[in-house]
Short mmCIF file of C-alpha atoms and ligand atoms in Angstrom, two decimals:
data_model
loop_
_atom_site.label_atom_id
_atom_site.label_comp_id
_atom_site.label_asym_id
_atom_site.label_seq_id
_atom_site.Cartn_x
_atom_site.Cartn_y
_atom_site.Cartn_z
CA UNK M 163 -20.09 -13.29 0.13
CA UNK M 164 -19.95 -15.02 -3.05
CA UNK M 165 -17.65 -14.41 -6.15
CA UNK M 166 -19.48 -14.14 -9.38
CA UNK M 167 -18.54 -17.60 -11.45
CA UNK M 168 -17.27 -14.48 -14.27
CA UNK M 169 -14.68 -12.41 -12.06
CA UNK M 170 -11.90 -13.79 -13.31
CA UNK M 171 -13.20 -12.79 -17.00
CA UNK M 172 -13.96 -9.14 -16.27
CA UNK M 173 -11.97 -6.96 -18.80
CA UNK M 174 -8.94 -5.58 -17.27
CA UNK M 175 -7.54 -1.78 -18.33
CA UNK M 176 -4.13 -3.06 -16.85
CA UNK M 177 -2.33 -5.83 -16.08
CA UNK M 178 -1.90 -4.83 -11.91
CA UNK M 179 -2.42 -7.92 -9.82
CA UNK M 180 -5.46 -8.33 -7.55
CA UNK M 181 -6.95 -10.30 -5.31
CA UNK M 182 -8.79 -12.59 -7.76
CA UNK M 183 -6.44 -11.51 -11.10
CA UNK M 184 -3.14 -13.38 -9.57
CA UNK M 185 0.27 -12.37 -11.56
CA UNK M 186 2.22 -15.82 -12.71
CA UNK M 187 5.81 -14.73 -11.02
CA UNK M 188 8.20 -16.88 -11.25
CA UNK M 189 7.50 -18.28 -7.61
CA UNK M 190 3.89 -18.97 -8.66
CA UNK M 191 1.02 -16.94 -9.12
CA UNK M 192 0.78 -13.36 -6.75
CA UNK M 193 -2.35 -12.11 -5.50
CA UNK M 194 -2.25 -8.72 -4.56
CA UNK M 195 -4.86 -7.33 -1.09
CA UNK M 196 -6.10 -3.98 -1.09
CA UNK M 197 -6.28 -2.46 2.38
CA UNK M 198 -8.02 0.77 2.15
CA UNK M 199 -6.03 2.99 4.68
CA UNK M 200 -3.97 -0.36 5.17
CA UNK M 201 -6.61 -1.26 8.10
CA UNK M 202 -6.89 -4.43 8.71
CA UNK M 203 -8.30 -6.50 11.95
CA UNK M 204 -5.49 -9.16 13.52
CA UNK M 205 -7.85 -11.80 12.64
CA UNK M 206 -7.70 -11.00 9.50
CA UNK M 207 -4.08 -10.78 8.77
CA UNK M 208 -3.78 -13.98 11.18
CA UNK M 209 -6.43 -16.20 8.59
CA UNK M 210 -4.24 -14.55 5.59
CA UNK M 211 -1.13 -16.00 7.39
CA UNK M 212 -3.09 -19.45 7.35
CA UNK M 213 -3.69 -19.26 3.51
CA UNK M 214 -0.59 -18.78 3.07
CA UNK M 215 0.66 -21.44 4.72
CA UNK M 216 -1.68 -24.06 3.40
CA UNK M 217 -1.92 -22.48 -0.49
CA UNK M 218 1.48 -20.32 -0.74
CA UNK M 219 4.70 -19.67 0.81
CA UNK M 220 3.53 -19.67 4.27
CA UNK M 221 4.25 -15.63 4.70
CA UNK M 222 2.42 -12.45 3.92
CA UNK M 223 4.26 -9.37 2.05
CA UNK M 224 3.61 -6.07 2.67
CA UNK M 225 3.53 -3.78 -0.15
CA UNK M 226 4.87 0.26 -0.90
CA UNK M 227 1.28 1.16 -0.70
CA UNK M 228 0.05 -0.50 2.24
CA UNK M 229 -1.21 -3.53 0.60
CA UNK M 230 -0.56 -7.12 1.05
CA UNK M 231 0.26 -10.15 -1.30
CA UNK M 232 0.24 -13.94 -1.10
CA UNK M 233 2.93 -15.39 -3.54
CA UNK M 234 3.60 -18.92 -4.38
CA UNK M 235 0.05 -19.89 -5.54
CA UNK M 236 -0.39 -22.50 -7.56
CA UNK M 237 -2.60 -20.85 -10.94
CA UNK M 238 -5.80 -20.99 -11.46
CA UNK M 239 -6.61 -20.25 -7.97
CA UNK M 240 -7.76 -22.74 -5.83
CA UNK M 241 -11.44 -22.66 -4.94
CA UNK M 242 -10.72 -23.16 -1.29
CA UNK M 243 -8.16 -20.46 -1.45
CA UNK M 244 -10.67 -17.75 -2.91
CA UNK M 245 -13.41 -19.04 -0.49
CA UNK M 246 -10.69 -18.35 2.38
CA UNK M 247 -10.08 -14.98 1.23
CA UNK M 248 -13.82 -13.89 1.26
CA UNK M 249 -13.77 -15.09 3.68
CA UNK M 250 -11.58 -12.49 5.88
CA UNK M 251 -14.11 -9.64 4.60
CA UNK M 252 -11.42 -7.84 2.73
CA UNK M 253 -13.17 -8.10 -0.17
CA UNK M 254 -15.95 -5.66 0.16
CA UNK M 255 -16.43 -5.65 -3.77
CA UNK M 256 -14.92 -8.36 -6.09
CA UNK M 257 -15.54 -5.86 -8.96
CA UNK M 258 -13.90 -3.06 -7.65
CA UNK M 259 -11.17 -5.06 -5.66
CA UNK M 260 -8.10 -3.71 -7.43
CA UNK M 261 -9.47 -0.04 -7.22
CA UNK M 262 -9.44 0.04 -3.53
CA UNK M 263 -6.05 1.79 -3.60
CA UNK M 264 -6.12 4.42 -0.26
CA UNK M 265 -3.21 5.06 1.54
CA UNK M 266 -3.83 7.24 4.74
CA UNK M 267 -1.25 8.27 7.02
CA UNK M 268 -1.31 5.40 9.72
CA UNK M 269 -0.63 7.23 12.41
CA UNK M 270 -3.91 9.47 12.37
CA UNK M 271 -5.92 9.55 15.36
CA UNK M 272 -2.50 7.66 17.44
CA UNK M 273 0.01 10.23 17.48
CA UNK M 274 0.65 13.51 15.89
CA UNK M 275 -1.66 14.97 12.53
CA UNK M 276 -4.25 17.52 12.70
CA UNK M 277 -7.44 15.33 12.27
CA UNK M 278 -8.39 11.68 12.83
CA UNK M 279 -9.11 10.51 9.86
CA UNK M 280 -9.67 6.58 10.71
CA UNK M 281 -14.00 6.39 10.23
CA UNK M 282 -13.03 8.81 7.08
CA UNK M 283 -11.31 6.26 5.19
CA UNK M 284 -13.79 3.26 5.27
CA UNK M 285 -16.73 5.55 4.11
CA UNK M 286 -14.36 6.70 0.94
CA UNK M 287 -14.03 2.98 0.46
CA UNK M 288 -17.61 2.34 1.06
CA UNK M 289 -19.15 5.05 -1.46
CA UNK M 290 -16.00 4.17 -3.97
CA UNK M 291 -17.39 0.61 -4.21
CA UNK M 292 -20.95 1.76 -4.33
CA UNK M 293 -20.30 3.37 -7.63
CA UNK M 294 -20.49 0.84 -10.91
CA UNK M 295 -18.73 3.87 -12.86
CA UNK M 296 -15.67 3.44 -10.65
CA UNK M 297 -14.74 -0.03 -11.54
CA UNK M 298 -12.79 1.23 -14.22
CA UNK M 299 -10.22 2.91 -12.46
CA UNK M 300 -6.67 1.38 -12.56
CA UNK M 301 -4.82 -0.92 -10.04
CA UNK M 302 -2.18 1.90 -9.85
CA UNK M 303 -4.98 4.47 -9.23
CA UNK M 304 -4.10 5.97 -5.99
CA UNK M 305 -5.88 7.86 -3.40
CA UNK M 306 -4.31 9.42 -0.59
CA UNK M 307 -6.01 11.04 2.67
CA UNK M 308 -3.49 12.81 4.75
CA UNK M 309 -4.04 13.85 8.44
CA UNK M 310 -2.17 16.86 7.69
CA UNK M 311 1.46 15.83 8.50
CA UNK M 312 2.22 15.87 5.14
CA UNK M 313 3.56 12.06 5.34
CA UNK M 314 1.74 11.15 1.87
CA UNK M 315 3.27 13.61 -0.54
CA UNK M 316 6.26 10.81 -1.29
CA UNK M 317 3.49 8.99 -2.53
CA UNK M 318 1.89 11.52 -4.99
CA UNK M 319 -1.39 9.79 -4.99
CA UNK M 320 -3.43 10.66 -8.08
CA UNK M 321 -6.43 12.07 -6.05
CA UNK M 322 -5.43 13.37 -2.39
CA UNK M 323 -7.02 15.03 0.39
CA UNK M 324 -5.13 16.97 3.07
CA UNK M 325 -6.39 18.41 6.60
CA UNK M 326 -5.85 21.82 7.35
CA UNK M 327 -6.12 23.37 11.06
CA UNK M 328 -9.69 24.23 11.69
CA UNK M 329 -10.85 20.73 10.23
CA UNK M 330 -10.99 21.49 6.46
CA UNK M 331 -9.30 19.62 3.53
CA UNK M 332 -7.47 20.53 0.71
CA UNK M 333 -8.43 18.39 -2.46
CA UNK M 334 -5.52 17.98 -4.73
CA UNK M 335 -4.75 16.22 -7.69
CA UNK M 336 -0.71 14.39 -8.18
CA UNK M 337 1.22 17.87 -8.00
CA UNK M 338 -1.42 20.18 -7.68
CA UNK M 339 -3.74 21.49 -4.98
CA UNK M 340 -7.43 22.43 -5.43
CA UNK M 341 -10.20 23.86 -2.99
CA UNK M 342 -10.89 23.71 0.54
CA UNK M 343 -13.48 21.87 1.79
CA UNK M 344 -15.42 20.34 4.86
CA UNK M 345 -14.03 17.00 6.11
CA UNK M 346 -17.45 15.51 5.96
CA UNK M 347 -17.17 16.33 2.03
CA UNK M 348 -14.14 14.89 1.69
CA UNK M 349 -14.79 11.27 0.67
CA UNK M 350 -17.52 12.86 -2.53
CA UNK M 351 -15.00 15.28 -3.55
CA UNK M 352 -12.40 12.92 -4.04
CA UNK M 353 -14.68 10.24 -6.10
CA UNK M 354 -16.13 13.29 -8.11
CA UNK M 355 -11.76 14.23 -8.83
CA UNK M 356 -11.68 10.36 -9.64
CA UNK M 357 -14.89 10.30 -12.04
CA UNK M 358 -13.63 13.89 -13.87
CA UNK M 359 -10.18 11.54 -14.24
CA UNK M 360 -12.16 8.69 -16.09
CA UNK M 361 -13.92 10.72 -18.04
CA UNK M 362 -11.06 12.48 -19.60
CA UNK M 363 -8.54 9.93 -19.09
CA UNK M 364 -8.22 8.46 -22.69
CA UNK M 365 -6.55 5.01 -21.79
CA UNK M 366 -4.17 6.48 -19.23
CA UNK M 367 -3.81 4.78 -15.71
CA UNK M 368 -3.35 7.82 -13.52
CA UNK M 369 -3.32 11.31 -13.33
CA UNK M 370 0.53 11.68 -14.03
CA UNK M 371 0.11 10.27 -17.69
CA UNK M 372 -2.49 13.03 -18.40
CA UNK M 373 -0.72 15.95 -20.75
CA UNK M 374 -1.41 18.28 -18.30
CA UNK M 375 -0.34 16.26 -14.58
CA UNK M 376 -4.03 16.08 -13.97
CA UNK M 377 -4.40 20.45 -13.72
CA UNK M 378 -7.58 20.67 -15.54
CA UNK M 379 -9.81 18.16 -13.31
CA UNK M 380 -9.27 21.00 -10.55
CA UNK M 381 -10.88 24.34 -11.19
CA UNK M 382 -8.39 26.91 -9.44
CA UNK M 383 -5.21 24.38 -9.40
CA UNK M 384 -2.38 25.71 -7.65
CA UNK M 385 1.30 24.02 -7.51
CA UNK M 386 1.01 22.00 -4.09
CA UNK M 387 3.49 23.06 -1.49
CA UNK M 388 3.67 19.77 1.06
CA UNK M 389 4.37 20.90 4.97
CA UNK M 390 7.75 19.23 5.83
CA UNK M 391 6.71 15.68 6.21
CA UNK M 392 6.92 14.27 9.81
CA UNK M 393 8.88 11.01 9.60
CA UNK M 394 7.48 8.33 10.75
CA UNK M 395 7.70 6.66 14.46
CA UNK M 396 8.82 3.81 15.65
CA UNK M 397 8.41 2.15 19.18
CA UNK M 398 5.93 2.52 21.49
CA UNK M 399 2.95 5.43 20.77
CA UNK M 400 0.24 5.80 22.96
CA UNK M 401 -1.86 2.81 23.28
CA UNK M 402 0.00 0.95 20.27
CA UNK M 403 3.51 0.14 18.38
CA UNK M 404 4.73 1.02 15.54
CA UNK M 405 7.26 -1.57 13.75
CA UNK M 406 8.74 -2.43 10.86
CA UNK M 407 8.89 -5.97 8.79
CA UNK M 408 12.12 -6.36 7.17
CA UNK M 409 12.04 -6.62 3.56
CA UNK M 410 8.44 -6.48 3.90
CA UNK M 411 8.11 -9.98 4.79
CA UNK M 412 5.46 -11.32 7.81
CA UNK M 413 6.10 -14.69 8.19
CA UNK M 414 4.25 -17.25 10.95
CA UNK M 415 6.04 -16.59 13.98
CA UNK M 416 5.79 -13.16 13.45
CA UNK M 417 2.13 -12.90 12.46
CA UNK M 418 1.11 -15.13 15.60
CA UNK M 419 3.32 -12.36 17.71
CA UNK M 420 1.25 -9.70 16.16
CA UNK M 421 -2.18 -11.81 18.18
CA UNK M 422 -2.24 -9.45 20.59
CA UNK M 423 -3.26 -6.01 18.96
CA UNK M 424 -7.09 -5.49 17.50
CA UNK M 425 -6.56 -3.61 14.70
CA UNK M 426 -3.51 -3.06 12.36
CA UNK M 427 -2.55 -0.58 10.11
CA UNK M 428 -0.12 -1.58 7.34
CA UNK M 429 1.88 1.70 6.48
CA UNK M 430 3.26 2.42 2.94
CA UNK M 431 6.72 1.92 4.34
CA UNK M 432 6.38 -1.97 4.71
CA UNK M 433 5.73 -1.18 8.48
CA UNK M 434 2.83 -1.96 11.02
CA UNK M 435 1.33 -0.20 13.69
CA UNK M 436 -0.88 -2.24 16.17
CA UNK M 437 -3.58 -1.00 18.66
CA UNK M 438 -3.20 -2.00 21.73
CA UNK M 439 0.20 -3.29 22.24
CA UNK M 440 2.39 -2.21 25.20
CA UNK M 441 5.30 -4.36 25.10
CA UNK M 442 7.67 -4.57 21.78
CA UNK M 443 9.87 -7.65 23.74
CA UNK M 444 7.37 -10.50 21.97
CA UNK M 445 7.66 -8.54 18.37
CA UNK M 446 11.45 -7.69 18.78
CA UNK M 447 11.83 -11.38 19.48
CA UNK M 448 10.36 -12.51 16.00
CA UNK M 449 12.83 -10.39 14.42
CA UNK M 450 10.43 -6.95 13.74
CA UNK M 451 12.32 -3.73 13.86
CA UNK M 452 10.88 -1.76 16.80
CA UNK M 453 12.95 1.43 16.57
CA UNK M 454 13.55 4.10 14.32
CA UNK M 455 18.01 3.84 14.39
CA UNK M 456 17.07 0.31 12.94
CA UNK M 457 19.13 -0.63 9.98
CA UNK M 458 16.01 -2.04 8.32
CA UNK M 459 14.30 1.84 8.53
CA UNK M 460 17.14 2.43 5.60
CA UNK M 461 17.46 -1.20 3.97
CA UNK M 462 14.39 -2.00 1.20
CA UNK M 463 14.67 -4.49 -1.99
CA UNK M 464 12.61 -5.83 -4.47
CA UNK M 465 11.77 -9.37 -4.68
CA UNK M 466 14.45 -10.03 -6.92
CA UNK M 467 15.33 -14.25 -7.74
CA UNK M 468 13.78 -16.93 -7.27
CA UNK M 469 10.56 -14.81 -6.68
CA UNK M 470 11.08 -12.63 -10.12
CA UNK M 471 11.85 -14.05 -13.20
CA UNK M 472 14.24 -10.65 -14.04
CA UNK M 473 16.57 -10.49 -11.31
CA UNK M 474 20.38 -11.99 -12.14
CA UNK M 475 20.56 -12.45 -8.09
CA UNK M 476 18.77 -13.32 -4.90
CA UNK M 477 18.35 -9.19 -3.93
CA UNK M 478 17.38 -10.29 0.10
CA UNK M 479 20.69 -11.66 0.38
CA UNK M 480 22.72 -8.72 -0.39
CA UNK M 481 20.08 -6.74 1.93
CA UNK M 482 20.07 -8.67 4.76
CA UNK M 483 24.03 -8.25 4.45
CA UNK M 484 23.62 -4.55 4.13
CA UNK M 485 21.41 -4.12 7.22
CA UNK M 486 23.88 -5.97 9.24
CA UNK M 487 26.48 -4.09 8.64
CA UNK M 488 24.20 -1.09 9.74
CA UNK M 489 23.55 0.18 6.35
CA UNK M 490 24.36 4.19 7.29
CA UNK M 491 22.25 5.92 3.91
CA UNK M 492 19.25 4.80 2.65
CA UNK M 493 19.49 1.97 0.42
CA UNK M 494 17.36 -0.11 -2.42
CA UNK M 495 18.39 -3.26 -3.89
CA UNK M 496 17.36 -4.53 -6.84
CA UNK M 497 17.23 -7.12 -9.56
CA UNK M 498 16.82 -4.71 -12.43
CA UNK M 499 16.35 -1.44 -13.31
CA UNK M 500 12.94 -1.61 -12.92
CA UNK M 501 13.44 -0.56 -9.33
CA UNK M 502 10.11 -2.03 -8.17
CA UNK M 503 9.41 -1.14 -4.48
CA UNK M 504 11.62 1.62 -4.21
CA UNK M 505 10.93 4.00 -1.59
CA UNK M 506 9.62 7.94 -1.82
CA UNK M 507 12.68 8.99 0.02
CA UNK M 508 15.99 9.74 -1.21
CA UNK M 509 17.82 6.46 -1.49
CA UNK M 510 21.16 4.55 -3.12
CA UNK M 511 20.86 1.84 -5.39
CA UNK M 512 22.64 -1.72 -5.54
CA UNK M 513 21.89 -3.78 -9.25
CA UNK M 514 22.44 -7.32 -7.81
CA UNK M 515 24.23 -8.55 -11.16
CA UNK M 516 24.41 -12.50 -9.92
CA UNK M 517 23.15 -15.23 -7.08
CA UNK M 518 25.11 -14.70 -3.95
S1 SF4 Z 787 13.10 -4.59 -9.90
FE1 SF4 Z 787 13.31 -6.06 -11.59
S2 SF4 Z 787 14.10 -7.90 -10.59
FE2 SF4 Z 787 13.22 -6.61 -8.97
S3 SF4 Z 787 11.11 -7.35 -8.75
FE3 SF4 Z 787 11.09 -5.61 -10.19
S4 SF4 Z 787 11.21 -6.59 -12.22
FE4 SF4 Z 787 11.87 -8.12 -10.71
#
């Protein structure tokens, strides 16, 4: 598909990275992928993995919503490194790249939830893209369709959807919930919450900057009450494995141990969960946690130095330390008090103050 010469001109309501408006970090320039539902085929991530290594820092980083990023780019872009990235398909629409933001619960249609909610996703993606009025919608826009476990709510996505038994949806908006509806009107209703956002939005970037949380674009908006979120699983599932990547960080060997699933799901918790895969001995052995009592379930950071320009101290240091010591509560560590990253859960935080 080719990338119109002007992309990289196209007026930007934010400054959110994407995957053709790179961020100049302090390690190089970021790109940032969106993976709707954070699907994504092995082939895919596997040809990432290779741009990385020839254009960046050889790894892929997975992102709080599901996302991915390739740091250590040199800026502008290097034509071959765009071409490689259209490449992979996962850019659908190079104007409405950075509004792609849908996280889904990834374990829909695998284990637990009350609906399977996998086809759902790519056809909110596909009619979200169709729409020219859409493109304005912020990088930090977020969409959320849950199975009904109640395992997005952390998240407060700005627009959300949320199965019911009997295979209806509740619409909802940040903190409040809306109508019921069929799942097959799921994906319209949600772009129609999204369009009644834009039109009233006045400059903000989501629906938790509006005066009102975002009440008025529902018409009988009730407080949301969440079900008790299921946590999520680790290990083997039925017909696939759920892991996680510690710090969020995929690098060769373990992207060429992931070669044996078809499909992937990034999760919002810097995890994957890959189709197919029966044994957790090859991804165990690359150093991916493959149980939930894993230290690195409870151990998160932020990029911190050299990849951020604001952290006094190499944050991955003082987390990798933490984890091995078995890290007992839930714990962030960062380079400022910016917190980026931080998780939806309850969690303590460490301000690395120098390098380690
Ligand atoms: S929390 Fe601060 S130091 Fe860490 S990545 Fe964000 S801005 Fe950088």
């Amino acid at each position: 598909m080719p990338v119109p010469s002007s992309i990289l001109d196209l007026p930007s309501p934010d400054r959110c990275p994407g995957a053709l408006r790179p961020h100049a970090a302090a390690d190089g320039a970021l790109v940032r992928l969106r993976l709707p539902g954070g699907q994504i085929s092995a082939t895919a991530l596997t040809a990432l993995g290779t741009l990385s290594g020839e254009f960046g820092d050889g790894d892929v980083h997975l992102t709080s919503r599901g996302n991915l990023q390739i740091r250590g780019l040199s800026d502008p872009l290097p034509e071959a490194f765009i071409a490689g990235l259209v490449e992979t398909g996962l850019l659908p629409s190079p104007t409405h790249e950075r509004a792609r933001n849908i996280v889904a619960s990834p374990l829909s249609g695998i284990a637990g939830g009350r609906a399977d909610i996998r086809s759902l996703v790519p056809e909110l993606d596909r009619l979200l893209c169709a729409d020219p009025g859409l493109e304005g919608l912020s990088g930090r826009f977020l969409f959320g369709v849950d199975d009904g476990r109640g395992d997005l709510s952390g998240l407060r996505p700005d627009v959300w959807a949320r199965f019911e038994d009997g295979g209806s949806a509740r619409l909802g908006v940040g903190a409040f919930a809306g109508p019921l509806v069929a799942a097959g009107d799921v994906p319209v209703g949600m772009l129609d919450l999204a369009r009644a956002f834009l039109a009233t939005a006045g400059g903000v970037w989501n629906t938790r900057k509006l005066p009102d949380g975002g009440r008025g674009l529902l018409s009988s908006p009730e407080p949301d009450a969440p079900p008790q979120s299921e946590p999520m699983r680790y290990g083997l599932l039925d017909g696939a494995a759920s892991v996680l990547a510690p710090l969020g960080v995929l690098g060769p060997q373990q992207i060429s141990a992931l070669g044996g699933g078809s499909d992937v799901v990034v999760t919002p918790w810097r995890g994957l969960v890959l189709a197919g895969v029966t044994d957790l001995a090859p991804l165990a052995a690359v150093g991916l946690a493959v149980t939930a009592d894993s230290a690195w379930a409870r151990v998160t950071a932020c990029v911190g130095a050299p990849g951020c320009a604001k952290s006094a101290g190499d944050t991955r240091v003082v987390a990798r330390k933490l984890a091995a010591a078995g890290a007992p509560h839930p714990v962030h560590v960062i380079g400022c008090e910016r917190s980026c990253g931080a998780p939806t859960f309850d969690h303590d935080r460490v301000l690395v103050r120098s390098m380690q």
